[in-house]
C-alpha positions as a printed NumPy array, in Angstrom:
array([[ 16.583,  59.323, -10.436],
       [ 14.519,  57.724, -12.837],
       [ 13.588,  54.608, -10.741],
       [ 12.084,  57.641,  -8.772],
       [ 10.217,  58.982, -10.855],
       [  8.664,  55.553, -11.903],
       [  8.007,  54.084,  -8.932],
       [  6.3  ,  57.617,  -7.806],
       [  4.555,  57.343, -11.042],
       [  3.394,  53.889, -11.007],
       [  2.222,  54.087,  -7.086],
       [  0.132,  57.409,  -8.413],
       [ -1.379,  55.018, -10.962],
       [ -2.159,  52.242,  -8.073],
       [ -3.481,  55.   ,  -5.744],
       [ -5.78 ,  56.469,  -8.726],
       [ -6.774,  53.055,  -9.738],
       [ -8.015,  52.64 ,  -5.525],
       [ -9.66 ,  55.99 ,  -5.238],
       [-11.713,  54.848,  -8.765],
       [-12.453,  51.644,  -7.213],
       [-13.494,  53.164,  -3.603],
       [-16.095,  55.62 ,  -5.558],
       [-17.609,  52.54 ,  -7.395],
       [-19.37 ,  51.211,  -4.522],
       [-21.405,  53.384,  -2.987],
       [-23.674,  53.206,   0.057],
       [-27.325,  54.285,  -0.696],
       [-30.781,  54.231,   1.441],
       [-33.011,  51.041,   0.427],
       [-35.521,  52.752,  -1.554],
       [-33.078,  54.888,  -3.726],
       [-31.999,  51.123,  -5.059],
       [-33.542,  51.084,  -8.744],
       [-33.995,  48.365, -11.254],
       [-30.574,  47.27 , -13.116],
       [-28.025,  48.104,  -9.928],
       [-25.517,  45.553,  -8.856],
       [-26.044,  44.486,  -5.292],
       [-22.827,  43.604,  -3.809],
       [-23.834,  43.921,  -0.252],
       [-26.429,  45.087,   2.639],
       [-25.924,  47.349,   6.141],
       [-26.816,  45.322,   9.064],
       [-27.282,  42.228,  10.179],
       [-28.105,  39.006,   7.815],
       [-31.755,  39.618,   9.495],
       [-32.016,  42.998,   8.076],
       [-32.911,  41.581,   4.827],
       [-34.539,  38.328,   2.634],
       [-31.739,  37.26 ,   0.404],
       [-29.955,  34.738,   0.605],
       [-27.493,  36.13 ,  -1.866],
       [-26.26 ,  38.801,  -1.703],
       [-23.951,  40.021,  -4.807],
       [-26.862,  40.229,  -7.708],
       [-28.637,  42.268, -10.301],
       [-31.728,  43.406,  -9.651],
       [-33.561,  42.29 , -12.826],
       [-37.36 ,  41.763, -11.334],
       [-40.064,  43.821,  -9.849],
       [-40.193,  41.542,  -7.252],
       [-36.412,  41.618,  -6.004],
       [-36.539,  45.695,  -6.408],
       [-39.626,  45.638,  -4.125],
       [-38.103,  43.261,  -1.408],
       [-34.975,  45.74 ,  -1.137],
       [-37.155,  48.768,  -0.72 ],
       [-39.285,  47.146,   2.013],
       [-36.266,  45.455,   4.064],
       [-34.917,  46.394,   7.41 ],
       [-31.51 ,  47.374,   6.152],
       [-29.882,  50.842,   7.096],
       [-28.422,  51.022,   3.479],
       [-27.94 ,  49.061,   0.131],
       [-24.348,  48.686,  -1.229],
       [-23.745,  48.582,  -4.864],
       [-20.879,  48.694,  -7.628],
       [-21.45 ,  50.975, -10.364],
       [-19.135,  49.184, -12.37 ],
       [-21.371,  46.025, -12.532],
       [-24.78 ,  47.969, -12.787],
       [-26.936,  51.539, -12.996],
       [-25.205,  54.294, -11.22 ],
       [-26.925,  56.049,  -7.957],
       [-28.187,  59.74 ,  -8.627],
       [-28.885,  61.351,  -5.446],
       [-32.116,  63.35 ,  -5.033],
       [-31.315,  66.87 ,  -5.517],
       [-31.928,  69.263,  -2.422],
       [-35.201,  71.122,  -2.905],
       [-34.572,  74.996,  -2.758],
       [-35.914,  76.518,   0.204],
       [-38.993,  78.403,   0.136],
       [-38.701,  82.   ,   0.55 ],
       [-39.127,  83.644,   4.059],
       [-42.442,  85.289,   3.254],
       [-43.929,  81.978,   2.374],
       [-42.454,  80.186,   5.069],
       [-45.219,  81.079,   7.524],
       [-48.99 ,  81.558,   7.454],
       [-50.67 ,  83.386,   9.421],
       [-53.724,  82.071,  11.622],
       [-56.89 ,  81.89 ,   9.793],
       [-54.691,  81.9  ,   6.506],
       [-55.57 ,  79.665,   3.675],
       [-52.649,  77.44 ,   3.266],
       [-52.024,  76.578,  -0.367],
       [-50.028,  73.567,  -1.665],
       [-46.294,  73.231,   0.18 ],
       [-43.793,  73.032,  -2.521],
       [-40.42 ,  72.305,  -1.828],
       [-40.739,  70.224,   1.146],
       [-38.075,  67.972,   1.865],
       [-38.425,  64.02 ,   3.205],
       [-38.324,  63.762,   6.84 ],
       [-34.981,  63.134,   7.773],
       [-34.134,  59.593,   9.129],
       [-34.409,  58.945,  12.734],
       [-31.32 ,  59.192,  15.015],
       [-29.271,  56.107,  15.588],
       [-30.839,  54.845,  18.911],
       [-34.558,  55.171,  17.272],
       [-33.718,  53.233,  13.984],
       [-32.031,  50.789,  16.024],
       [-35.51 ,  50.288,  18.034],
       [-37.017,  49.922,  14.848],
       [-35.17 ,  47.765,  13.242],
       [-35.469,  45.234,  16.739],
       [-39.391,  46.267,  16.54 ],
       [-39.588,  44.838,  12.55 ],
       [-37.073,  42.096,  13.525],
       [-39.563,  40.673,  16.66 ],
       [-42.816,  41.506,  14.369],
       [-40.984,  39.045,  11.793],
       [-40.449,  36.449,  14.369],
       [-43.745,  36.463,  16.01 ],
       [-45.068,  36.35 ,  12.589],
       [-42.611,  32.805,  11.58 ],
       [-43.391,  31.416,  15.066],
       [-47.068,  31.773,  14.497],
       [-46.726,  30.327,  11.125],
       [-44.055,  27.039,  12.234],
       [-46.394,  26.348,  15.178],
       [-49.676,  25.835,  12.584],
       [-47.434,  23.598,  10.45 ],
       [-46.737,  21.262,  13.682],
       [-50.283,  21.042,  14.316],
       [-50.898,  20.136,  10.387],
       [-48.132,  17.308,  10.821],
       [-49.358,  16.366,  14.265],
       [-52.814,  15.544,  12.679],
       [-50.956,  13.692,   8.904],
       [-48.963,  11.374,  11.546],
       [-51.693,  10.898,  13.98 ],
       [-54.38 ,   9.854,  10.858],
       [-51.707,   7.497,   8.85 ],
       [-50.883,   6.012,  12.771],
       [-54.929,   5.024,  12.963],
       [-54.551,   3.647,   9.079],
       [-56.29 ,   6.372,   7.745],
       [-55.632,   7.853,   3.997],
       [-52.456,   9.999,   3.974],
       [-53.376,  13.569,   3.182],
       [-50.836,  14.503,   1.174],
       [-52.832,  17.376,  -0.227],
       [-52.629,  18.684,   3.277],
       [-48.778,  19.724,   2.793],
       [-49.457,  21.34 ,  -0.322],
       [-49.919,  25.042,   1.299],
       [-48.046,  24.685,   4.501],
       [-44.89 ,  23.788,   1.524],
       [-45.711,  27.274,  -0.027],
       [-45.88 ,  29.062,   3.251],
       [-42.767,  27.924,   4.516],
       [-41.112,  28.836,   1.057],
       [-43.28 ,  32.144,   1.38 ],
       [-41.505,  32.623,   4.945],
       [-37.819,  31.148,   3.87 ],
       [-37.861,  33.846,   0.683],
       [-38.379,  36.654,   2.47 ],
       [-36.552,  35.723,   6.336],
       [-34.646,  32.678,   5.626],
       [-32.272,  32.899,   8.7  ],
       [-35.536,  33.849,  11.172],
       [-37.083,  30.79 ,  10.048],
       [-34.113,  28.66 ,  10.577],
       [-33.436,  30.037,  14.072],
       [-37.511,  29.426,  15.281],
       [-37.421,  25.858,  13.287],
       [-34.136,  24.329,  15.538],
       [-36.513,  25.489,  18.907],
       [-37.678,  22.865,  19.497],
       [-39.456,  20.182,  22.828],
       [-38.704,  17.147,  23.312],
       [-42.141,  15.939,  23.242],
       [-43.098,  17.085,  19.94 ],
       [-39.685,  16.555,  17.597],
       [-41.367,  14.015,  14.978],
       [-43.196,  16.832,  13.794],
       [-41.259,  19.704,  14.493],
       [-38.228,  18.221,  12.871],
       [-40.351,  17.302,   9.636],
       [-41.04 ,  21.496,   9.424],
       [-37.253,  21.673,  10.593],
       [-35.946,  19.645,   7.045],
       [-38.846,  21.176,   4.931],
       [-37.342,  24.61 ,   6.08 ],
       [-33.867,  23.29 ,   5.456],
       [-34.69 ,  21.798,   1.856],
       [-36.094,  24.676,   0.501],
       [-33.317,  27.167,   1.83 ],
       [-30.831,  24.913,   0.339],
       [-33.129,  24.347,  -2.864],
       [-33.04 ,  28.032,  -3.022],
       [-29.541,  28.73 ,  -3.004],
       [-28.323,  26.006,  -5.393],
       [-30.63 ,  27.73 ,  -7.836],
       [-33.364,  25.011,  -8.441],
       [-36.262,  26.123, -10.016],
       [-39.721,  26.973,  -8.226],
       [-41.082,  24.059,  -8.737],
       [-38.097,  22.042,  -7.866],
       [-37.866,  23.706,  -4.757],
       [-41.399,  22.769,  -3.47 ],
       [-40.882,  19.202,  -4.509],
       [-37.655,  19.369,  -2.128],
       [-39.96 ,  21.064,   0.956],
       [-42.683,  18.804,   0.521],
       [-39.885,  16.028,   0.334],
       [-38.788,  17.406,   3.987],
       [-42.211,  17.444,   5.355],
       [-42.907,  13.556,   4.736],
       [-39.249,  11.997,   4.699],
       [-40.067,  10.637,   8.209],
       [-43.486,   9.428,   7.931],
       [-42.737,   5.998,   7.973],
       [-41.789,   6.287,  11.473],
       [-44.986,   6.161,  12.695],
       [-44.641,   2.28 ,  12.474],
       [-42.098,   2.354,  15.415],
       [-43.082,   2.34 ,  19.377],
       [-42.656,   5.587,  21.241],
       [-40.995,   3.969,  23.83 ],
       [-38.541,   2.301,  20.821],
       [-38.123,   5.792,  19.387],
       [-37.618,   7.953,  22.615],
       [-35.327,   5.257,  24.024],
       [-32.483,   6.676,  25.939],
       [-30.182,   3.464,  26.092],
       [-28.502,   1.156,  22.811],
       [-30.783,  -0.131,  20.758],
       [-31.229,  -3.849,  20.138],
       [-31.121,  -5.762,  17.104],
       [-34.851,  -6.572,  17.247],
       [-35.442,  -2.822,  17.689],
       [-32.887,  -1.058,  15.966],
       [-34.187,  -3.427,  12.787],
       [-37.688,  -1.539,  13.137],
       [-36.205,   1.76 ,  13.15 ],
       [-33.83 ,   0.865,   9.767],
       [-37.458,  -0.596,   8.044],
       [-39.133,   3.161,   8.74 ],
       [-38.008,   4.287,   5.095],
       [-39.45 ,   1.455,   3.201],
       [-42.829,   2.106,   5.282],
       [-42.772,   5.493,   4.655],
       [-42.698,   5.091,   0.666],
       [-45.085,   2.179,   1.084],
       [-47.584,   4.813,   2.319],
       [-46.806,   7.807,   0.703],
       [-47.143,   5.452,  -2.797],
       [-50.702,   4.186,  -1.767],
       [-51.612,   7.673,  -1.417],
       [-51.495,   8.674,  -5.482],
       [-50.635,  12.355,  -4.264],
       [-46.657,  12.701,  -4.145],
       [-44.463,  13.719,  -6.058],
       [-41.695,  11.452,  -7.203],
       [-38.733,  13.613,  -5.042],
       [-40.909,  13.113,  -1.856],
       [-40.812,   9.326,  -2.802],
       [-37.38 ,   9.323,  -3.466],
       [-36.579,  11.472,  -0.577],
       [-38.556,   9.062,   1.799],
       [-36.864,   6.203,   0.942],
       [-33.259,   6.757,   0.559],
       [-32.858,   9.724,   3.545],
       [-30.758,   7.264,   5.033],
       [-28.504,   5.656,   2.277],
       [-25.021,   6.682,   2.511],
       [-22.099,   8.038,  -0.44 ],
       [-19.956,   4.723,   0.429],
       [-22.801,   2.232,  -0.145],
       [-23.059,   1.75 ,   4.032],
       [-26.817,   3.181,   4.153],
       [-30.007,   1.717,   4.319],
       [-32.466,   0.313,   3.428],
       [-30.801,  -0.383,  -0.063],
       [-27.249,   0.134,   0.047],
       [-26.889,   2.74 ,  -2.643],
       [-23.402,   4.318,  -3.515],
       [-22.841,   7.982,  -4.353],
       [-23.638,   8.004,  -8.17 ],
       [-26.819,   5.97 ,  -7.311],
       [-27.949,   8.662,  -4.924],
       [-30.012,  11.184,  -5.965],
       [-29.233,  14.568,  -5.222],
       [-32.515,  15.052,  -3.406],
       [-31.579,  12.284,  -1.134],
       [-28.261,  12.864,  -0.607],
       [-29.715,  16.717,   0.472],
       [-32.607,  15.072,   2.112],
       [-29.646,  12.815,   4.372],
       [-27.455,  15.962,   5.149],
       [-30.543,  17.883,   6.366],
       [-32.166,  15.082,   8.353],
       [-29.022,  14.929,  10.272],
       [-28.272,  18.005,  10.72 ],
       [-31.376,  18.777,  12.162],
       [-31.437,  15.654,  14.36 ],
       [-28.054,  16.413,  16.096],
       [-29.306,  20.109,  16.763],
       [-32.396,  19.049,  18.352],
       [-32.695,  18.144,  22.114],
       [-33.789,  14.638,  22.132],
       [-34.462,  12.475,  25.528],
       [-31.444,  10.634,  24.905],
       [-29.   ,  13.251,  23.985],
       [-28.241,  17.555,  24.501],
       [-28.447,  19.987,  20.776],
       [-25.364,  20.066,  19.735],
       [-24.732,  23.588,  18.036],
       [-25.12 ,  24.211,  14.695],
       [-20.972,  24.41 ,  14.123],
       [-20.664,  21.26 ,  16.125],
       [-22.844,  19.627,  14.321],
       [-21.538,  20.575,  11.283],
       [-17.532,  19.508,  12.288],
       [-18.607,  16.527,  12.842],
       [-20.905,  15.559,   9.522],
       [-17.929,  17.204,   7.706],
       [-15.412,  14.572,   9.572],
       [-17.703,  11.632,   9.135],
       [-16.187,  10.147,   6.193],
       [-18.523,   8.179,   2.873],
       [-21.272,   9.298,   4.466],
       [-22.304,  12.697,   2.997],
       [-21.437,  14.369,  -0.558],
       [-19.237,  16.431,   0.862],
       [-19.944,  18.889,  -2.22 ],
       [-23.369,  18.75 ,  -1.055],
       [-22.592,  19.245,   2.12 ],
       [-20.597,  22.672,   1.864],
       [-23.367,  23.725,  -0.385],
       [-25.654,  23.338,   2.577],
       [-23.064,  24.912,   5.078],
       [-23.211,  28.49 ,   2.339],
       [-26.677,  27.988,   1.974],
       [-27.037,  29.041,   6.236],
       [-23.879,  30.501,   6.589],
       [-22.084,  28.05 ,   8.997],
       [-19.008,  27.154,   8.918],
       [-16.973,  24.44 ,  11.644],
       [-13.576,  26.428,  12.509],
       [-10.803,  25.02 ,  11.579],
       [-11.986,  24.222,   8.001],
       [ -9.774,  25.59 ,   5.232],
       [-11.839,  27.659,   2.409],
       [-11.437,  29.409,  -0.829],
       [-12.709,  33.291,  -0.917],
       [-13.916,  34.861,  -3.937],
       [-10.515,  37.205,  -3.205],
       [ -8.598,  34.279,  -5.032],
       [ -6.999,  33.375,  -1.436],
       [ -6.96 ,  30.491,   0.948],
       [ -8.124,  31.623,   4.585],
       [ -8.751,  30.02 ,   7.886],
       [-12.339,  29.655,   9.593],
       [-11.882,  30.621,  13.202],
       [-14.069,  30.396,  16.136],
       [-16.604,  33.02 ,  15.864],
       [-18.045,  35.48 ,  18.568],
       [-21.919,  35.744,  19.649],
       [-22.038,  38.881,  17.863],
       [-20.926,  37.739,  15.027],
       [-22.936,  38.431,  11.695],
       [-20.488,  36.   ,   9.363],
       [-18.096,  33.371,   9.347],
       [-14.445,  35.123,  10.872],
       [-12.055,  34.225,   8.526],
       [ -7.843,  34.143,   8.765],
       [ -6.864,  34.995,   4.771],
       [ -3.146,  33.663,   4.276],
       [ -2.3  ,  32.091,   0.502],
       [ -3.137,  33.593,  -2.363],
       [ -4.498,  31.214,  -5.055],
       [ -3.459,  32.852,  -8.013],
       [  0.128,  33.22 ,  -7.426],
       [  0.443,  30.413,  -5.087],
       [  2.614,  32.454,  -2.269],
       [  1.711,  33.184,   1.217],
       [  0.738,  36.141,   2.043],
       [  0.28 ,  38.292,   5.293],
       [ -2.787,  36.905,   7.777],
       [ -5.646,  39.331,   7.496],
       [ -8.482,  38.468,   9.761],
       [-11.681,  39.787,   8.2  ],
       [-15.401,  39.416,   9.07 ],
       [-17.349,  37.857,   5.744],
       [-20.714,  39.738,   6.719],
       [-22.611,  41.93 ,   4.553],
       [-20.805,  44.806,   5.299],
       [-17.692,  43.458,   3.373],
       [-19.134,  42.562,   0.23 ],
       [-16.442,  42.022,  -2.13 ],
       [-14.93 ,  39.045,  -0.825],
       [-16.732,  35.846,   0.282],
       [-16.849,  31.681,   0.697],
       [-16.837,  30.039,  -2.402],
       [-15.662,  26.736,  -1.837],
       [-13.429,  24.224,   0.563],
       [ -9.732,  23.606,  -0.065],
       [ -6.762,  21.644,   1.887],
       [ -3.44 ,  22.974,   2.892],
       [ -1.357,  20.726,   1.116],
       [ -3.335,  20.354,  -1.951],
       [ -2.439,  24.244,  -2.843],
       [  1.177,  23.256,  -1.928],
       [  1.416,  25.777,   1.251],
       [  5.054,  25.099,   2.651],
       [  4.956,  23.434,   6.254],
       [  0.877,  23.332,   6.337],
       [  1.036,  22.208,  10.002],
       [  2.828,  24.775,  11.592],
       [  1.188,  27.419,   9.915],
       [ -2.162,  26.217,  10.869],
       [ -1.059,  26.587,  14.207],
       [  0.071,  30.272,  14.038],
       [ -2.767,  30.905,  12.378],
       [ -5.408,  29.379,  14.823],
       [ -6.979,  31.785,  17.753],
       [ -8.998,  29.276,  19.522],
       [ -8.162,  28.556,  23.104],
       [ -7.126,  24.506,  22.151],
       [ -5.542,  23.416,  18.932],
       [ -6.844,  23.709,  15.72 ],
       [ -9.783,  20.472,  14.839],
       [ -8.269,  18.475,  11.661],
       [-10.872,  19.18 ,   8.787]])
């Protein structure tokens, strides 16, 4: 009788303790968000808004005025971490003898009128794909100027002409401009890409990509233009190499695949004799290509000689390069790329690297990764219409026991859990880590080792 009563007692206590937890977060229209409430999520898709984060204060002006003006249905925030939501009380009604006027009437101030109400579901939707395509018009417009800019920088330093460096100044602040407030439209439009024009499409491409990852690793402003302008000229020195050389669809030679391992030090060369660089574009420039286990070029550096600019400059380069179309090869997709630069061992910082994987939401299935939940979970092959990584939860971290699989979406409609880091199997001591990667996997083939 009395294990009864406590047990009935203590799952009261649980069920109180999950009704007080389900009435802190709270679902609220954009512009009802106010200065001081915790963000711990958005409604829609990752397009919807300009964060890259999305579990924060808002503290500025600025951040308070980018959440009323974004494309999200609704705002989700924890009272317990920040100001509480008061709804806008209901205006009375007016009363029926003031409710109409008749013709020819005077009509005096309306008091008590209420907002329009919000579109029905079908209409918002429209709108929301209307602001999306203005957005991407808008980026496409604004990538396609910054090819030109690079066309003409490569074409002047190819006819020995003075680098402009001073040229990249504002096209690095417009791309930041764009990244800060669409950062996953202007990484979609950035990986489109010809053929014909990918030296300077892929130096907006790793601009883009430094200052998104710049951004999310917290660097300061100024840091994070350094980093873009970094992106825009890491290549330059390629414009000592043939066309035919570069667009060459068989191996390489020795003579030729020497001229292509020299375009670093040419690059710096040039970039120096300009006076007009910063010192990460320099940096950036030269060692792009140098690798964590000292196999790199052009000077052989090993991981603690590596810069963290560089090492960020290498992941980007690459990761652009394999998800461009080149003459010699088909785009691989951004999780096939990404499988395979996380399997490529010494030559990335692999913390780096999973840094840059958060910092555009990508994530190669098969890859085992810690959630904010304190539990181990699965990445599995993800759908089209996907908005976030798909996810297999199965060990929790704390404890160190298995637990039941929950599959689980990590999009921003499921805010309070989320990827913070990479883990292995047997590292967190999972019993039999083979077979239950197996039962956990739902791709078609077996699971990829990662």
């Amino acid at each position: 009788m009395f294990l009864r009563v406590f047990l009935k007692a203590a799952l009261g206590r649980g069920e109180g303790r999950a009704r007080n937890l389900r009435h802190m977060i709270r679902h609220v229209p954009p512009e009802h968000v106010k200065l001081g409430m915790f963000i711990c999520g958005f409604g829609g898709s990752w397009f919807d808004h300009p964060f890259w984060r999305t579990r924060f204060v808002i503290s500025t002006a600025d951040d308070l005025a980018k959440v009323h003006g974004c494309a999200a249905p609704f705002v989700i925030i924890d009272e317990a971490r920040g100001g509480r939501y008061e709804a806008e009380p209901a205006a009375p009604s007016p009363p029926a003898s003031a409710a109409v006027a008749m013709p020819g009437e005077p009509r005096g101030p309306v008091r008590g009128c209420r907002r329009a109400a919000p579109p029905p579901p079908d209409r918002a939707d429209a709108l929301m794909h209307s602001i999306s395509r203005q957005r991407r018009r808008q980026v496409q417009k604004m990538v396609g100027q910054a090819r030109q800019t690079m066309r003409g920088l490569f074409d002047d330093a190819r006819m020995g002409r003075a680098v402009r460096v001073a040229d990249t100044h504002q096209l690095v602040e417009d791309i930041a401009e764009a990244v800060a407030s669409s950062p996953r439209t202007v990484i979609d439009v950035v990986r489109l890409k010809s053929k014909d024009e990918y030296t300077f499409a892929h130096s907006v491409a790793v601009c883009t990509l430094m200052i998104n990852a710049a951004t999310f690793l917290g660097l300061s402003a100024e840091e994070t233009r350094d980093y873009g302008q970094a992106g825009l000229l890491h290549d330059l020195g390629k414009i000592g190499i043939p066309q035919d050389v570069l667009n060459k669809p068989a191996s390489l030679t020795q003579e030729e695949f020497a001229l292509v391992r020299d375009h670093p030090e040419h690059g710096f060369r040039l970039l120096a004799a300009s006076g007009d660089v910063c010192s990460t574009a320099l940096d950036v420039c030269r060692h792009h290509h140098e690798r964590q286990d000292g196999k790199g070029y052009p000077t052989g550096l090993h991981a603690g000689e590596i810069s963290r600019a560089a090492a960020l400059g290498a992941i980007c380069d690459c990761y652009d390069a394999l998800t461009s179309d080149r003459i010699y090869k088909q785009a691989w997709t951004p999780v096939e790329a990404l499988a395979a630069m996380w399997g490529w061992e010494g030559h990335f910082d692999r913390d780096l690297l999973f840094a840059f994987m958060q910092s555009i939401g990508v994530f190669p299935p098969g890859m085992v990764v810690r959630l904010r939940s304190n539990r181990l979970a699965l990445v599995q092959p993800g759908r089209r219409t996907d908005t976030g990584p798909h996810v297999t939860a199965f060990f929790c971290t704390r404890e160190r026991e298995p637990l039941p699989p929950q599959d689980m979406l990590l999009d921003d409609a499921n805010p309070l859990d989320s990827i913070v880091g990479h883990a292995c199997g047997h590292e967190w001591g999972v019993p039999d880590w083979n077979r239950v990667r197996h039962r956990l996997w739902r791709g078609a083939a077996d699971p990829p080792q990662l």
